[in-house]
Tab-separated table of C-alpha atoms and ligand atoms in Angstrom:
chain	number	residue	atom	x	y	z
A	1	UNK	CA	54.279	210.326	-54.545
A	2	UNK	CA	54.230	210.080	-58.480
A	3	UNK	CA	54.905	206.812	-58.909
A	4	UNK	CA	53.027	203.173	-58.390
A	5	UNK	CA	52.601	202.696	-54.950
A	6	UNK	CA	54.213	199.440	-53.520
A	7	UNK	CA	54.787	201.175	-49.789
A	8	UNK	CA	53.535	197.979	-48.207
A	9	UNK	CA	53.180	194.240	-49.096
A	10	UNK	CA	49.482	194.364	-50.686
A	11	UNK	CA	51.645	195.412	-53.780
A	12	UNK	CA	48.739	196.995	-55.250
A	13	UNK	CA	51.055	198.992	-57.952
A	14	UNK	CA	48.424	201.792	-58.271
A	15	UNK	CA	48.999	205.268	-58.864
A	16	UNK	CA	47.116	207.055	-56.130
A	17	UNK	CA	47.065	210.484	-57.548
A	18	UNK	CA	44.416	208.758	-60.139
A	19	UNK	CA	43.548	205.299	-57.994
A	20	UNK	CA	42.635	204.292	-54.264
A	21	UNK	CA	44.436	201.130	-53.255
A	22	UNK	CA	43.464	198.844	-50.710
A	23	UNK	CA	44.333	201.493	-48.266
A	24	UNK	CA	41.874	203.601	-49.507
A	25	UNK	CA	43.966	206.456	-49.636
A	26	UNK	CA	45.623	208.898	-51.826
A	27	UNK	CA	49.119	210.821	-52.913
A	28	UNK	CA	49.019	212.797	-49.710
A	29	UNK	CA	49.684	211.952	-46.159
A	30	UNK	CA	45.892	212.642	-44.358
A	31	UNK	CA	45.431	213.103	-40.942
A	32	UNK	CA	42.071	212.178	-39.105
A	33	UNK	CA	42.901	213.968	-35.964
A	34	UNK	CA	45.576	215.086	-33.816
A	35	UNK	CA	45.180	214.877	-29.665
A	36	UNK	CA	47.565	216.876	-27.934
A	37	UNK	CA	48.886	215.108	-24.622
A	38	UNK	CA	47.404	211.741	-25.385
A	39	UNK	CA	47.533	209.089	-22.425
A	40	UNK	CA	46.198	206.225	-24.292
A	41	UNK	CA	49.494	204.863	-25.122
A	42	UNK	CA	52.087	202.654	-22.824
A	43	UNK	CA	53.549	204.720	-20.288
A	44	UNK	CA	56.875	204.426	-21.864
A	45	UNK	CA	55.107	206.159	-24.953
A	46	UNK	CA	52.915	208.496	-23.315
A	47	UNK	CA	54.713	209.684	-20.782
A	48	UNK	CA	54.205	211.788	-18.235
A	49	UNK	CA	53.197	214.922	-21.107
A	50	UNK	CA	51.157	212.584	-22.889
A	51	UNK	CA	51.798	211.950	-26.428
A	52	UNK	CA	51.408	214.547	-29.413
A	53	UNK	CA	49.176	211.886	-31.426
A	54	UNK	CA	48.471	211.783	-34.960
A	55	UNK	CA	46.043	209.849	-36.520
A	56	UNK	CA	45.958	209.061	-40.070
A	57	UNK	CA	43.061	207.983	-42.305
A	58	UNK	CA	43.308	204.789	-43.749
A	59	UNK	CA	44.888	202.039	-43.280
A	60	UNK	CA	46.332	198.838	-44.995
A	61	UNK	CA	45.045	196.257	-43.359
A	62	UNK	CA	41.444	197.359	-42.336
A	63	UNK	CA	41.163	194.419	-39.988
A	64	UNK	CA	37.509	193.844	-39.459
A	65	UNK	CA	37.023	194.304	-35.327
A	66	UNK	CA	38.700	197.365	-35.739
A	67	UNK	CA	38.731	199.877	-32.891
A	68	UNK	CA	39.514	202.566	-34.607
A	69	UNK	CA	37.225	201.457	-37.238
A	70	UNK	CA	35.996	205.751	-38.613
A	71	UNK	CA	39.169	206.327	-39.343
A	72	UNK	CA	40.821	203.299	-40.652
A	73	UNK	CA	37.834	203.037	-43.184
A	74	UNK	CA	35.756	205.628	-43.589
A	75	UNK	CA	38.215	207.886	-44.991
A	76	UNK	CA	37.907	211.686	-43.318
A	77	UNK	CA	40.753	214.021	-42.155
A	78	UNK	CA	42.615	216.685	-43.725
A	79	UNK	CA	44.994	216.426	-46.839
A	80	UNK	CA	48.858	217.172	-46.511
A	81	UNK	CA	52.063	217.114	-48.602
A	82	UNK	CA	55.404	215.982	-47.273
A	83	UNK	CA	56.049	219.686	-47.052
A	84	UNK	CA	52.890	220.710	-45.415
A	85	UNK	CA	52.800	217.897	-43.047
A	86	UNK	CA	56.297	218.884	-42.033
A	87	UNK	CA	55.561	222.966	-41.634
A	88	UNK	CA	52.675	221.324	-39.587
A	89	UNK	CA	54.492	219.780	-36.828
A	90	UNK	CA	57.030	222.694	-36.612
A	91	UNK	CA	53.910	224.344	-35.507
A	92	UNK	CA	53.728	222.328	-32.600
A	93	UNK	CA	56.060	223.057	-29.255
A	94	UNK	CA	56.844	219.798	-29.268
A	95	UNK	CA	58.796	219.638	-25.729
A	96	UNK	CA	55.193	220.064	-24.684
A	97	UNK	CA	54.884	216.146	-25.288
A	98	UNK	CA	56.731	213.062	-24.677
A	99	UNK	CA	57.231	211.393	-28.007
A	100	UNK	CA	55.502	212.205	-31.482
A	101	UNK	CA	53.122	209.294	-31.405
A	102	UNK	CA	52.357	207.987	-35.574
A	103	UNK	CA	49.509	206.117	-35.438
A	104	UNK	CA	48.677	204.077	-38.055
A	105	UNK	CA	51.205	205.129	-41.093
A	106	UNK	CA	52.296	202.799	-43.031
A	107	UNK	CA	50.455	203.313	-46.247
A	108	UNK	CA	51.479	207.138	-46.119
A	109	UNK	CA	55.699	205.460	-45.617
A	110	UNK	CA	57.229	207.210	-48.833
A	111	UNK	CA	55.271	210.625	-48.156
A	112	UNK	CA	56.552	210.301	-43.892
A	113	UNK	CA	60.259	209.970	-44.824
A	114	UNK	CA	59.877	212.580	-47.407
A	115	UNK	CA	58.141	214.575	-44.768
A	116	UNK	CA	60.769	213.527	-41.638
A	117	UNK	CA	64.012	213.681	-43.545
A	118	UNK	CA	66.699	215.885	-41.171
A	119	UNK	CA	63.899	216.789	-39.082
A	120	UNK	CA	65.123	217.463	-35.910
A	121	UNK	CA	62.501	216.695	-32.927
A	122	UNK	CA	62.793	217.264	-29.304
A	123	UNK	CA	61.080	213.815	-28.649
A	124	UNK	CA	61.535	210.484	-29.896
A	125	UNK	CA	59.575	209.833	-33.009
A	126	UNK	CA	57.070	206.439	-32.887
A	127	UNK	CA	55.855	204.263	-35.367
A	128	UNK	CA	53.020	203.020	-34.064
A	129	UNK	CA	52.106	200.547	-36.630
A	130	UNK	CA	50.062	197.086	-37.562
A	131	UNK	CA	53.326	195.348	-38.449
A	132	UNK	CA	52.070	194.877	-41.699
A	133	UNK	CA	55.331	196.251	-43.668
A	134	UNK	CA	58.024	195.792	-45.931
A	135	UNK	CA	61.697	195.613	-44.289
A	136	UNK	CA	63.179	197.737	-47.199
A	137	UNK	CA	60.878	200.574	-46.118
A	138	UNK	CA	61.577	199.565	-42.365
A	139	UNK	CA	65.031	199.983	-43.066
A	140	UNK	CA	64.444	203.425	-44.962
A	141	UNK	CA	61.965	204.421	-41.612
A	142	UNK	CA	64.818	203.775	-39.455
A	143	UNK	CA	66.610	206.744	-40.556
A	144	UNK	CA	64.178	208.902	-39.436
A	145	UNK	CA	61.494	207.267	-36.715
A	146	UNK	CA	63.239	206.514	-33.221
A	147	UNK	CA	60.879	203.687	-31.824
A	148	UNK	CA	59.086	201.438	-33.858
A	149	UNK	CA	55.807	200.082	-31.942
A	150	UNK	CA	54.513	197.576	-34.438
A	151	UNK	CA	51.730	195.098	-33.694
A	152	UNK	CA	51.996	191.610	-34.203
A	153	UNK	CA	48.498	190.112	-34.234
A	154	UNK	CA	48.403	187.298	-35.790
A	155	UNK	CA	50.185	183.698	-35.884
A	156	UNK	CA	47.731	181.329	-38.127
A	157	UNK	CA	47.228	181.835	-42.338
A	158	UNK	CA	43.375	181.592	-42.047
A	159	UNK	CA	43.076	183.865	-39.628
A	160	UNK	CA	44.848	186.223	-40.780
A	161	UNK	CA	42.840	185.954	-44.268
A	162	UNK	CA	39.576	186.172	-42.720
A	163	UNK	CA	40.193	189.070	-40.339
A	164	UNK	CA	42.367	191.794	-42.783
A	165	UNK	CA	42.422	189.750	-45.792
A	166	UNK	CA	46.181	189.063	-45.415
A	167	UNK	CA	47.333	185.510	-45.358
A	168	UNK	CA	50.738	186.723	-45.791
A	169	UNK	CA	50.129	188.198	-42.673
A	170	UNK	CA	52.613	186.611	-39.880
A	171	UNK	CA	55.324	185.731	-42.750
A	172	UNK	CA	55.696	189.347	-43.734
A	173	UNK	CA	55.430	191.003	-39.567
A	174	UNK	CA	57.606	188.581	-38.359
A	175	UNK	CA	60.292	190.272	-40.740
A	176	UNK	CA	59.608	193.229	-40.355
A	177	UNK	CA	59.953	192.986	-36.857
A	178	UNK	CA	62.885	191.135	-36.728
A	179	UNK	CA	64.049	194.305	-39.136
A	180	UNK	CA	63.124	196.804	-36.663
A	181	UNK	CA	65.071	195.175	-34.025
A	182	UNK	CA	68.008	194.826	-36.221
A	183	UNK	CA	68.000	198.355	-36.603
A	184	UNK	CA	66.991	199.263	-33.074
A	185	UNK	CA	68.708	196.894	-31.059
A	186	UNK	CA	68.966	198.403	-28.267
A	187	UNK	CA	66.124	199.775	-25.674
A	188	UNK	CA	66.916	202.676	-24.646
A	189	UNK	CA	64.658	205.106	-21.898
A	190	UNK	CA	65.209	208.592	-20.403
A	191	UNK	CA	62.972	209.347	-17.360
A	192	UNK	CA	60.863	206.190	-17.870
A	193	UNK	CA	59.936	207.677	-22.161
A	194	UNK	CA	61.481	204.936	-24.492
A	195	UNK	CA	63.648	207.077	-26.575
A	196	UNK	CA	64.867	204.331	-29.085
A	197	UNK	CA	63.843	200.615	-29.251
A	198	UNK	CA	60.645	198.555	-30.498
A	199	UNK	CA	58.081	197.736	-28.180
A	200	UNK	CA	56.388	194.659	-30.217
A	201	UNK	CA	52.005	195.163	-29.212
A	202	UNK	CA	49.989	191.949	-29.220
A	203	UNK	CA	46.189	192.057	-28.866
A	204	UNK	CA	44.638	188.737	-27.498
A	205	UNK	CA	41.703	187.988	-29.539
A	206	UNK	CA	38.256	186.608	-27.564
A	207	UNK	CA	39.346	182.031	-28.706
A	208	UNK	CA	42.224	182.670	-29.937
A	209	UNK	CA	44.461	182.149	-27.115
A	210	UNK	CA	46.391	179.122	-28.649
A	211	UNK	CA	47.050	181.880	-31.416
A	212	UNK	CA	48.534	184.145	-28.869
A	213	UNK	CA	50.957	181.785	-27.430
A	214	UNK	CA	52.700	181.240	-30.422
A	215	UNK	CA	53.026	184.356	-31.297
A	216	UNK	CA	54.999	184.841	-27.955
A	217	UNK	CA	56.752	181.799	-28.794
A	218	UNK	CA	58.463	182.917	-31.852
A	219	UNK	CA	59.166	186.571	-30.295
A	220	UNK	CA	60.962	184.586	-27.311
A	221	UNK	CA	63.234	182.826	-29.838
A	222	UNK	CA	63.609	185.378	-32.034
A	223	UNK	CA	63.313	188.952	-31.303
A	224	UNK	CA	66.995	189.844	-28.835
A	225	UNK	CA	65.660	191.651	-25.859
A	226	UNK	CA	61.927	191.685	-26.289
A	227	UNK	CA	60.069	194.010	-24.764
A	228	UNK	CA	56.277	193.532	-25.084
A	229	UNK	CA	52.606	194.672	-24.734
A	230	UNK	CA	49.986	192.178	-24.400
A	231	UNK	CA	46.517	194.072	-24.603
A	232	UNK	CA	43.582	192.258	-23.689
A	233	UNK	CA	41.217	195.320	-24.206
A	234	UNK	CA	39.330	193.479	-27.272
A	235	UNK	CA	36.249	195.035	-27.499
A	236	UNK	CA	33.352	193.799	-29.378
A	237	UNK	CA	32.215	196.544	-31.754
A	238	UNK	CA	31.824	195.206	-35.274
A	239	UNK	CA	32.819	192.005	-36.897
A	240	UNK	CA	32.651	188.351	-36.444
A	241	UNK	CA	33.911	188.096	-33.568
A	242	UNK	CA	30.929	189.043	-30.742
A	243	UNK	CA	32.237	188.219	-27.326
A	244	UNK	CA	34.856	189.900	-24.830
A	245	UNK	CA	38.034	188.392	-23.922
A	246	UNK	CA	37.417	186.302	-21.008
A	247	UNK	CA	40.032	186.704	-17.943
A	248	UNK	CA	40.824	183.121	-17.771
A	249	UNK	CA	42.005	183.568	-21.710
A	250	UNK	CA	44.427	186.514	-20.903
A	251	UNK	CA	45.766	184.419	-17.829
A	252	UNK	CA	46.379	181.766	-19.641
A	253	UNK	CA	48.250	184.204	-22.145
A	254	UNK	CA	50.298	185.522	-19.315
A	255	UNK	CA	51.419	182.619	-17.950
A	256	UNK	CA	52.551	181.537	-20.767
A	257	UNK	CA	54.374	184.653	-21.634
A	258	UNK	CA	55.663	184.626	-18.051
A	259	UNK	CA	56.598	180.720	-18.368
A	260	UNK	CA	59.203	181.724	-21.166
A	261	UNK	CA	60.936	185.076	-19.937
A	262	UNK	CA	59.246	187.237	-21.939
A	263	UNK	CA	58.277	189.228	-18.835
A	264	UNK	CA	59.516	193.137	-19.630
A	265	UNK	CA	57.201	195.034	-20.996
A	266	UNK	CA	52.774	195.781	-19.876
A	267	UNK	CA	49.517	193.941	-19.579
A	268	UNK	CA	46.216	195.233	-19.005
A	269	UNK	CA	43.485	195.527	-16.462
A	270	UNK	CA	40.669	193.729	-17.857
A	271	UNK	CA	37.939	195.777	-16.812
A	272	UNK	CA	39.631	198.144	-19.900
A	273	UNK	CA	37.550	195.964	-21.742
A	274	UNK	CA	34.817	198.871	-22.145
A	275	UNK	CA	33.594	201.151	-25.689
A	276	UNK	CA	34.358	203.841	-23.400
A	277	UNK	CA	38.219	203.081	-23.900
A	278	UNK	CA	38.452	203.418	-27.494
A	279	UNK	CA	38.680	207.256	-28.416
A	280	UNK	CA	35.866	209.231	-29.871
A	281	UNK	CA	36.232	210.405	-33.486
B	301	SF4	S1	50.133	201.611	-49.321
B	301	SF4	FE1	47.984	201.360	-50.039
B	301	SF4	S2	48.075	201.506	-52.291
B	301	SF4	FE2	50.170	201.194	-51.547
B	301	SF4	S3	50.523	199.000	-51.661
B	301	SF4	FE3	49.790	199.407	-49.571
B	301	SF4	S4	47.554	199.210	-49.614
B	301	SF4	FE4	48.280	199.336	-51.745
């Protein structure tokens, strides 16, 4: 990267081999940790190898309940170039896995397609992202990730602003997504492992519920062939927000989804709701 970084819509036009953006991160693509086999995921990401997941440091929206809140930002993890990160996943015997798992990237986009350009894996690539992107770098990731797995978290302006300072936030993931689908149209599995397609992830937040349903709303009229993941794992670490997601709120959620056909895809067991799902870094 040697130019001012504009990789996703905060626009911060820095150059980050002198100057941290909102990201918090520099010109190289840093990795927190890697888990080998990783069964967080859906099962149509996972697998039944588990994942080869990477996680990056940093992140671009920094949302403020967030789970994976010492890497995303406190900034740790190891330093590589395009090159480097490349030589590192050759190192990997990557039929070992069931998909290449990306997890949070999008502030690292440029240095990724650099990094994935003709690289020939095994196992479906995933972009495993907060949705928070710009469709002319969705369009240049489409080249070289095979699933995109974006979030889409949030519906209203304010809330949006208040928890990752983004009021842009639904106007600019609702294109994106729709980009990603007009790339991927298609959903396409071998042995139950989604080897092209988005999978669009929505996390219902503890009062938010009228939120959640129109989020659903607008992916039921706009997205061709959704295929969702409605998580109600919230848990209460850090941040305003202080209670769990009741049951009755992710009913209601599911219902709804139910009520207008978007009904491929996963929900959760609530009693997920525990610190003791969110992985130790
Ligand atoms: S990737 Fe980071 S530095 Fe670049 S525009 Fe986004 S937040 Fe700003």
């Amino acid at each position: 990267m040697n130019k001012l970084c504009y990789d996703c819509p905060r626009r911060c036009g820095v150059d980050r081999r002198i100057t941290k953006g909102y990201c918090l991160e520099e010109d190289k693509i840093r990795v927190a940790k890697i888990v080998e086999n990783f069964m967080w995921e859906e099962p149509c990401i996972s697998g039944k190898k588990g994942a080869l997941a990477i996680f990056f440091s940093g992140c671009n929206l920094r949302c403020e309940f967030c789970q994976n809140y010492q890497i995303s930002h406190i900034g740790k993890g190891i330093s590589y170039t395009p090159k480097e990160f490349r030589q590192l996943l050759e190192k990997f015997d990557l039929t070992k896995y069931s998909s290449i798992d990306l997890i949070t990237p999008t502030h690292f986009s440029s240095l990724l397609i650099e990094a994935l350009s003709d690289f020939k894996s095994p196992i479906p690539i995933v972009w495993n992202s907060g949705g928070y992107e710009n469709c002319e770098v969705i369009k240049r990731l489409g080249k070289v990730v095979d699933v995109f797995l974006p979030d889409f978290k949030y519906f209203d302006e304010k809330l949006s602003k208040d928890l990752s300072k983004a009021t842009d936030y639904f106007q600019v993931a609702s294109k994106a997504i729709m980009a990603m689908r007009e790339i991927k149209k298609e959903n396409k599995f071998d042995n139950g492992v989604m080897q092209e397609g988005v999978l669009i992830r929505h996390l219902v937040l503890p009062g938010q519920t009228k939120d959640s349903l129109k989020i659903l709303d607008f992916i039921a009229e706009n997205i061709s062939s959704p295929f969702v993941s409605i998580m109600g794992q919230f848990t209460p670490i850090r941040g305003r927000i202080k209670e769990k997601l009741k049951p009755i709120e992710y009913k209601l959620v599911l219902s709804h989804a139910e009520k207008i056909g978007l009904t491929e895809g996963y929900f959760q067991e609530l009693a997920s709701a525990e610190e003791s799902f969110i992985p130790e870094f």
